[in-house]
Short mmCIF file of N, CA and C in Angstrom, two decimals:
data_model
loop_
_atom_site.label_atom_id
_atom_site.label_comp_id
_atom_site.label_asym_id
_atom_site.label_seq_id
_atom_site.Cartn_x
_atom_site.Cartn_y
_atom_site.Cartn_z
N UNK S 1 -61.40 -28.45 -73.13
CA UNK S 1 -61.76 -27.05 -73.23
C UNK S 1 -61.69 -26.38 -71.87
N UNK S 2 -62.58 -26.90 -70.83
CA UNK S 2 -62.31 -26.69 -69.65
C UNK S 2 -60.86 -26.28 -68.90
N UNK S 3 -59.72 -26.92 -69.45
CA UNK S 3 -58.12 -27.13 -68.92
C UNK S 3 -57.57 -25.85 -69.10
N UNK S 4 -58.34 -25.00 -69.87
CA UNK S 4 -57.73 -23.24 -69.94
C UNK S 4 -58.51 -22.50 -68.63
N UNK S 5 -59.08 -23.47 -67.89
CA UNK S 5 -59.79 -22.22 -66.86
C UNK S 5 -59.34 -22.82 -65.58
N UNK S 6 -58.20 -24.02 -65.40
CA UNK S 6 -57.94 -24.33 -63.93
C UNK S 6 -56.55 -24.12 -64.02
N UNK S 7 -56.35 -24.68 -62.88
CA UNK S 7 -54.88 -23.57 -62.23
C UNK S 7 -53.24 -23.87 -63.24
N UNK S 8 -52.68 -22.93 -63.53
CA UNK S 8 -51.62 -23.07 -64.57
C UNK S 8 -50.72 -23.60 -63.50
N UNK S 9 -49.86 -24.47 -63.97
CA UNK S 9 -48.47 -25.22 -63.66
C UNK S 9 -47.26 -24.29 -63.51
N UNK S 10 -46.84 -23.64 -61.96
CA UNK S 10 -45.73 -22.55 -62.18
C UNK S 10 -44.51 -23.10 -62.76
N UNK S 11 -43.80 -22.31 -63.33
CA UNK S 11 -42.81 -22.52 -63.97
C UNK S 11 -41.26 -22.19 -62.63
N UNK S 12 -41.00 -23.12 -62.64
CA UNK S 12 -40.08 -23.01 -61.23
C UNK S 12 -39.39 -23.45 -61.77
N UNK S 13 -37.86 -23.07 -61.64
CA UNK S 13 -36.33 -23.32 -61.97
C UNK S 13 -35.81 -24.16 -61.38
N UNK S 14 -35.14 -25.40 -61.51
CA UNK S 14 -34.62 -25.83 -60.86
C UNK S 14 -33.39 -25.92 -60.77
N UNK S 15 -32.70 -26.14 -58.92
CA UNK S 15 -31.36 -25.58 -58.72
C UNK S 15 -30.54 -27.25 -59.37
N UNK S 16 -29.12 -26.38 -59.22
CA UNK S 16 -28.36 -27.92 -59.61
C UNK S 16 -27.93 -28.47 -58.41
N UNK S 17 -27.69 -30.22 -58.58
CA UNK S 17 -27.66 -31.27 -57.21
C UNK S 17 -26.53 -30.62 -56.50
N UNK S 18 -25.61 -29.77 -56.77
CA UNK S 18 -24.73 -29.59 -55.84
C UNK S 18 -24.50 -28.09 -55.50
N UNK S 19 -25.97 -27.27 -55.69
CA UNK S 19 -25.68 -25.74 -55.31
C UNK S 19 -26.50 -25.92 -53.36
N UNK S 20 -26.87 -26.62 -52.95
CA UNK S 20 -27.06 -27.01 -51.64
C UNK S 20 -26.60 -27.71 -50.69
N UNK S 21 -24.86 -28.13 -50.70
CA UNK S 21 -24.52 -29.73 -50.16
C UNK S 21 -25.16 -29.72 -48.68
N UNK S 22 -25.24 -28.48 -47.79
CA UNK S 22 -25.84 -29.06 -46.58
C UNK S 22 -27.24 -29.29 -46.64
N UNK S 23 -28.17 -29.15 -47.29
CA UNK S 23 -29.27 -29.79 -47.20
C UNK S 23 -29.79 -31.44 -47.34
N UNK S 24 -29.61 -32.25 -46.40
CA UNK S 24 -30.05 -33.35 -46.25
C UNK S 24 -28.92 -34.34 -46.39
N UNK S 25 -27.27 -33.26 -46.47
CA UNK S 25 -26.02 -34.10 -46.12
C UNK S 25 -26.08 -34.04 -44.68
N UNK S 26 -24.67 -35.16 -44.14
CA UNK S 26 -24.69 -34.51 -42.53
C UNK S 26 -23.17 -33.50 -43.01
N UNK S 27 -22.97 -32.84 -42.38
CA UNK S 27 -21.74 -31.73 -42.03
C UNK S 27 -20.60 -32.34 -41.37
N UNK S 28 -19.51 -31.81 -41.59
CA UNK S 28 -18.27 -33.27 -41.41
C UNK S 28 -17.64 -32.68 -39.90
N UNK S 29 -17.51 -33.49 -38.67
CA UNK S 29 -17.53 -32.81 -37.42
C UNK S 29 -16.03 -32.18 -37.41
N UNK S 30 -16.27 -30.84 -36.48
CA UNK S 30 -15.36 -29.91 -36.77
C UNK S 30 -14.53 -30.14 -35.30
N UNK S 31 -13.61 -30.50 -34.65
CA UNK S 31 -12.57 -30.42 -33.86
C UNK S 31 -12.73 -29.05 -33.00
N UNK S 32 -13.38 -28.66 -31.84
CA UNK S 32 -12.82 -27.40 -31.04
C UNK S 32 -12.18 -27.85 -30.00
N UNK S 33 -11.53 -26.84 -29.77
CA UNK S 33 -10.61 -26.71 -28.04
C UNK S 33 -11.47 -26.61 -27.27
N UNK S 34 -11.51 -27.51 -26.18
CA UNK S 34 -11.72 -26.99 -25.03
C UNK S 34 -11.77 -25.64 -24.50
N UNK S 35 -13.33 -25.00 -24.05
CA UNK S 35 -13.17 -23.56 -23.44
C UNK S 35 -12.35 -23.22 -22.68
N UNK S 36 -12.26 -23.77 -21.21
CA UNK S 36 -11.28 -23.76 -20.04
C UNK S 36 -10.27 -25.38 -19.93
N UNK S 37 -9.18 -24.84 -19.35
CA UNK S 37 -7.94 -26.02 -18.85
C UNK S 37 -8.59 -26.31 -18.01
N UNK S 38 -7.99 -27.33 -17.61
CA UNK S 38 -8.52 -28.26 -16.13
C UNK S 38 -8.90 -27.38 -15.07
N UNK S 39 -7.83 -25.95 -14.61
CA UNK S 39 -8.15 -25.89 -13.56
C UNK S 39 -8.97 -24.81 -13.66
N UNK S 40 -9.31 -24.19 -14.90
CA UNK S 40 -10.37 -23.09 -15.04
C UNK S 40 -11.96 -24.08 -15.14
N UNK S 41 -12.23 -24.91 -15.26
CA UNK S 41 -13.09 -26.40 -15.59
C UNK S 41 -13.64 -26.46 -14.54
N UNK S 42 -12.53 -26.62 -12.90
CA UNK S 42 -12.75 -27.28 -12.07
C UNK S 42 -12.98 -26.00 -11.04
N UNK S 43 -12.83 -24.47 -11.11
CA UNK S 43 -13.37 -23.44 -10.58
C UNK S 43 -15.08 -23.22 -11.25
N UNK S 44 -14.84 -23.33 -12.47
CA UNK S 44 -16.31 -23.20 -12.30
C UNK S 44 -16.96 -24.55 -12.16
N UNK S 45 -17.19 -25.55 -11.66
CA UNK S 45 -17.91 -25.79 -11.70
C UNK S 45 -18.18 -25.71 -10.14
N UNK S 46 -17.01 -25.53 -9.50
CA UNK S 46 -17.58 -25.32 -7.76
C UNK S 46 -18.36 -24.05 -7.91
N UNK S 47 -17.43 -22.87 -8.33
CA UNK S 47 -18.61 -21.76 -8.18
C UNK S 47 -20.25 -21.93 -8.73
N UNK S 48 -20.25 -23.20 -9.74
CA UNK S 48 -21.74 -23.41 -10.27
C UNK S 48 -22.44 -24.03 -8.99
N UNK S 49 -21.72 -25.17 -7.97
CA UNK S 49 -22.21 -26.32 -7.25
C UNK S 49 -22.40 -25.26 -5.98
N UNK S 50 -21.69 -23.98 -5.95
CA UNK S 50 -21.54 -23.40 -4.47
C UNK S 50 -23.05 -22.28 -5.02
N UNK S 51 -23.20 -22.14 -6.05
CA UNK S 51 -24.56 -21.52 -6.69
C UNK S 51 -25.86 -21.90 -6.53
N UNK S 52 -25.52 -23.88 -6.93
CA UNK S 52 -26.56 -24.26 -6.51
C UNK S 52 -27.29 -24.64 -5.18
N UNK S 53 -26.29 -24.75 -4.77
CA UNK S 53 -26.48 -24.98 -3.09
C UNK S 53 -27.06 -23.23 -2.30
N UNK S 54 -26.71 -22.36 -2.82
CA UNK S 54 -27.53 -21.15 -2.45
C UNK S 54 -28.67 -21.05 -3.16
N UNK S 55 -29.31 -21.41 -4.29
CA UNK S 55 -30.16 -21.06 -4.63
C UNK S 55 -31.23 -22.50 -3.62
N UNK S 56 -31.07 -24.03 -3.86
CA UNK S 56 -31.74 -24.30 -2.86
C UNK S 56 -31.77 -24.09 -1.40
N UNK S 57 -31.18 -23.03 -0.97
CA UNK S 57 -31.34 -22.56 0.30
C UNK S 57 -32.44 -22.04 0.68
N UNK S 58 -32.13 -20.53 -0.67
CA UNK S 58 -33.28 -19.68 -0.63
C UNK S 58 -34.49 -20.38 -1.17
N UNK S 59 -34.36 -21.81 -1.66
CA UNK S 59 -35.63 -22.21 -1.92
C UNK S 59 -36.47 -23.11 -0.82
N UNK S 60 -35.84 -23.61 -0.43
CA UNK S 60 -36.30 -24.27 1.38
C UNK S 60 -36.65 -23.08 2.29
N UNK S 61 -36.06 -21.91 2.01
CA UNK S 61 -36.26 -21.13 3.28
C UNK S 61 -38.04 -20.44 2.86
N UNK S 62 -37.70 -20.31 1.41
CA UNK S 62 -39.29 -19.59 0.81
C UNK S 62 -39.86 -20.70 0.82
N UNK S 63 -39.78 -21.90 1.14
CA UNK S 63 -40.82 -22.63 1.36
C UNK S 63 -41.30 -22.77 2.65
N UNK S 64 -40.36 -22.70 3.43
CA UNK S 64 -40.51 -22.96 5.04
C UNK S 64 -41.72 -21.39 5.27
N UNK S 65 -40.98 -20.35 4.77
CA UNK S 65 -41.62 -19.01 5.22
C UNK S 65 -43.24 -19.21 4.52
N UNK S 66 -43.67 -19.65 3.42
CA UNK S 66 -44.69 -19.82 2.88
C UNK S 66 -45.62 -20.87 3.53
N UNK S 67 -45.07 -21.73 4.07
CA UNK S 67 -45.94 -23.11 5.14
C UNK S 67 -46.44 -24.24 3.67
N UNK S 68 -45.36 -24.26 3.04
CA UNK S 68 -45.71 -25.34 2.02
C UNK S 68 -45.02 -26.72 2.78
N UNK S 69 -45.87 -27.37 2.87
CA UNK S 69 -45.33 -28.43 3.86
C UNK S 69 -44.34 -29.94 3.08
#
C-alpha cells in the first residue's frame, strides 16, 4: 500500500548500441602533415631557444636587482 507514496521509476528511453560509437570506443588515429618542413621546424625552434635565453636573462637580472640570493 505504502509503494504508491515513494518515488516513481522514470521512464527513460533507451538509445540503440550503435547511435554513440565514440563513447567508450577508442577513435581510429588520423594521419596529419607536419605543420612546418625541416627548415621552417628548425627556425623556430632557435627563435623559441633565442626566447628562452632572454627571458632567463631578464630573470637573473630581476633577481640580482631584488637581492634574492
Amino acid at each position: 500500500m505504502f509503494s504508491l507514496f515513494g518515488p516513481k521509476e522514470p521512464d527513460v528511453p533507451q538509445a540503440a548500441a550503435g547511435d554513440y560509437p565514440n563513447l567508450g570506443t577508442v577513435a581510429p588515429e588520423v594521419k596529419r602533415p607536419p605543420v612546418l618542413d625541416p627548415a621552417g621546424q628548425a627556425q623556430m625552434e632557435s627563435s623559441l631557444s633565442a626566447l628562452g635565453q632572454k627571458n632567463q636573462q631578464k630573470g637573473d637580472a630581476a633577481e640580482a636587482a631584488a637581492g634574492v640570493p
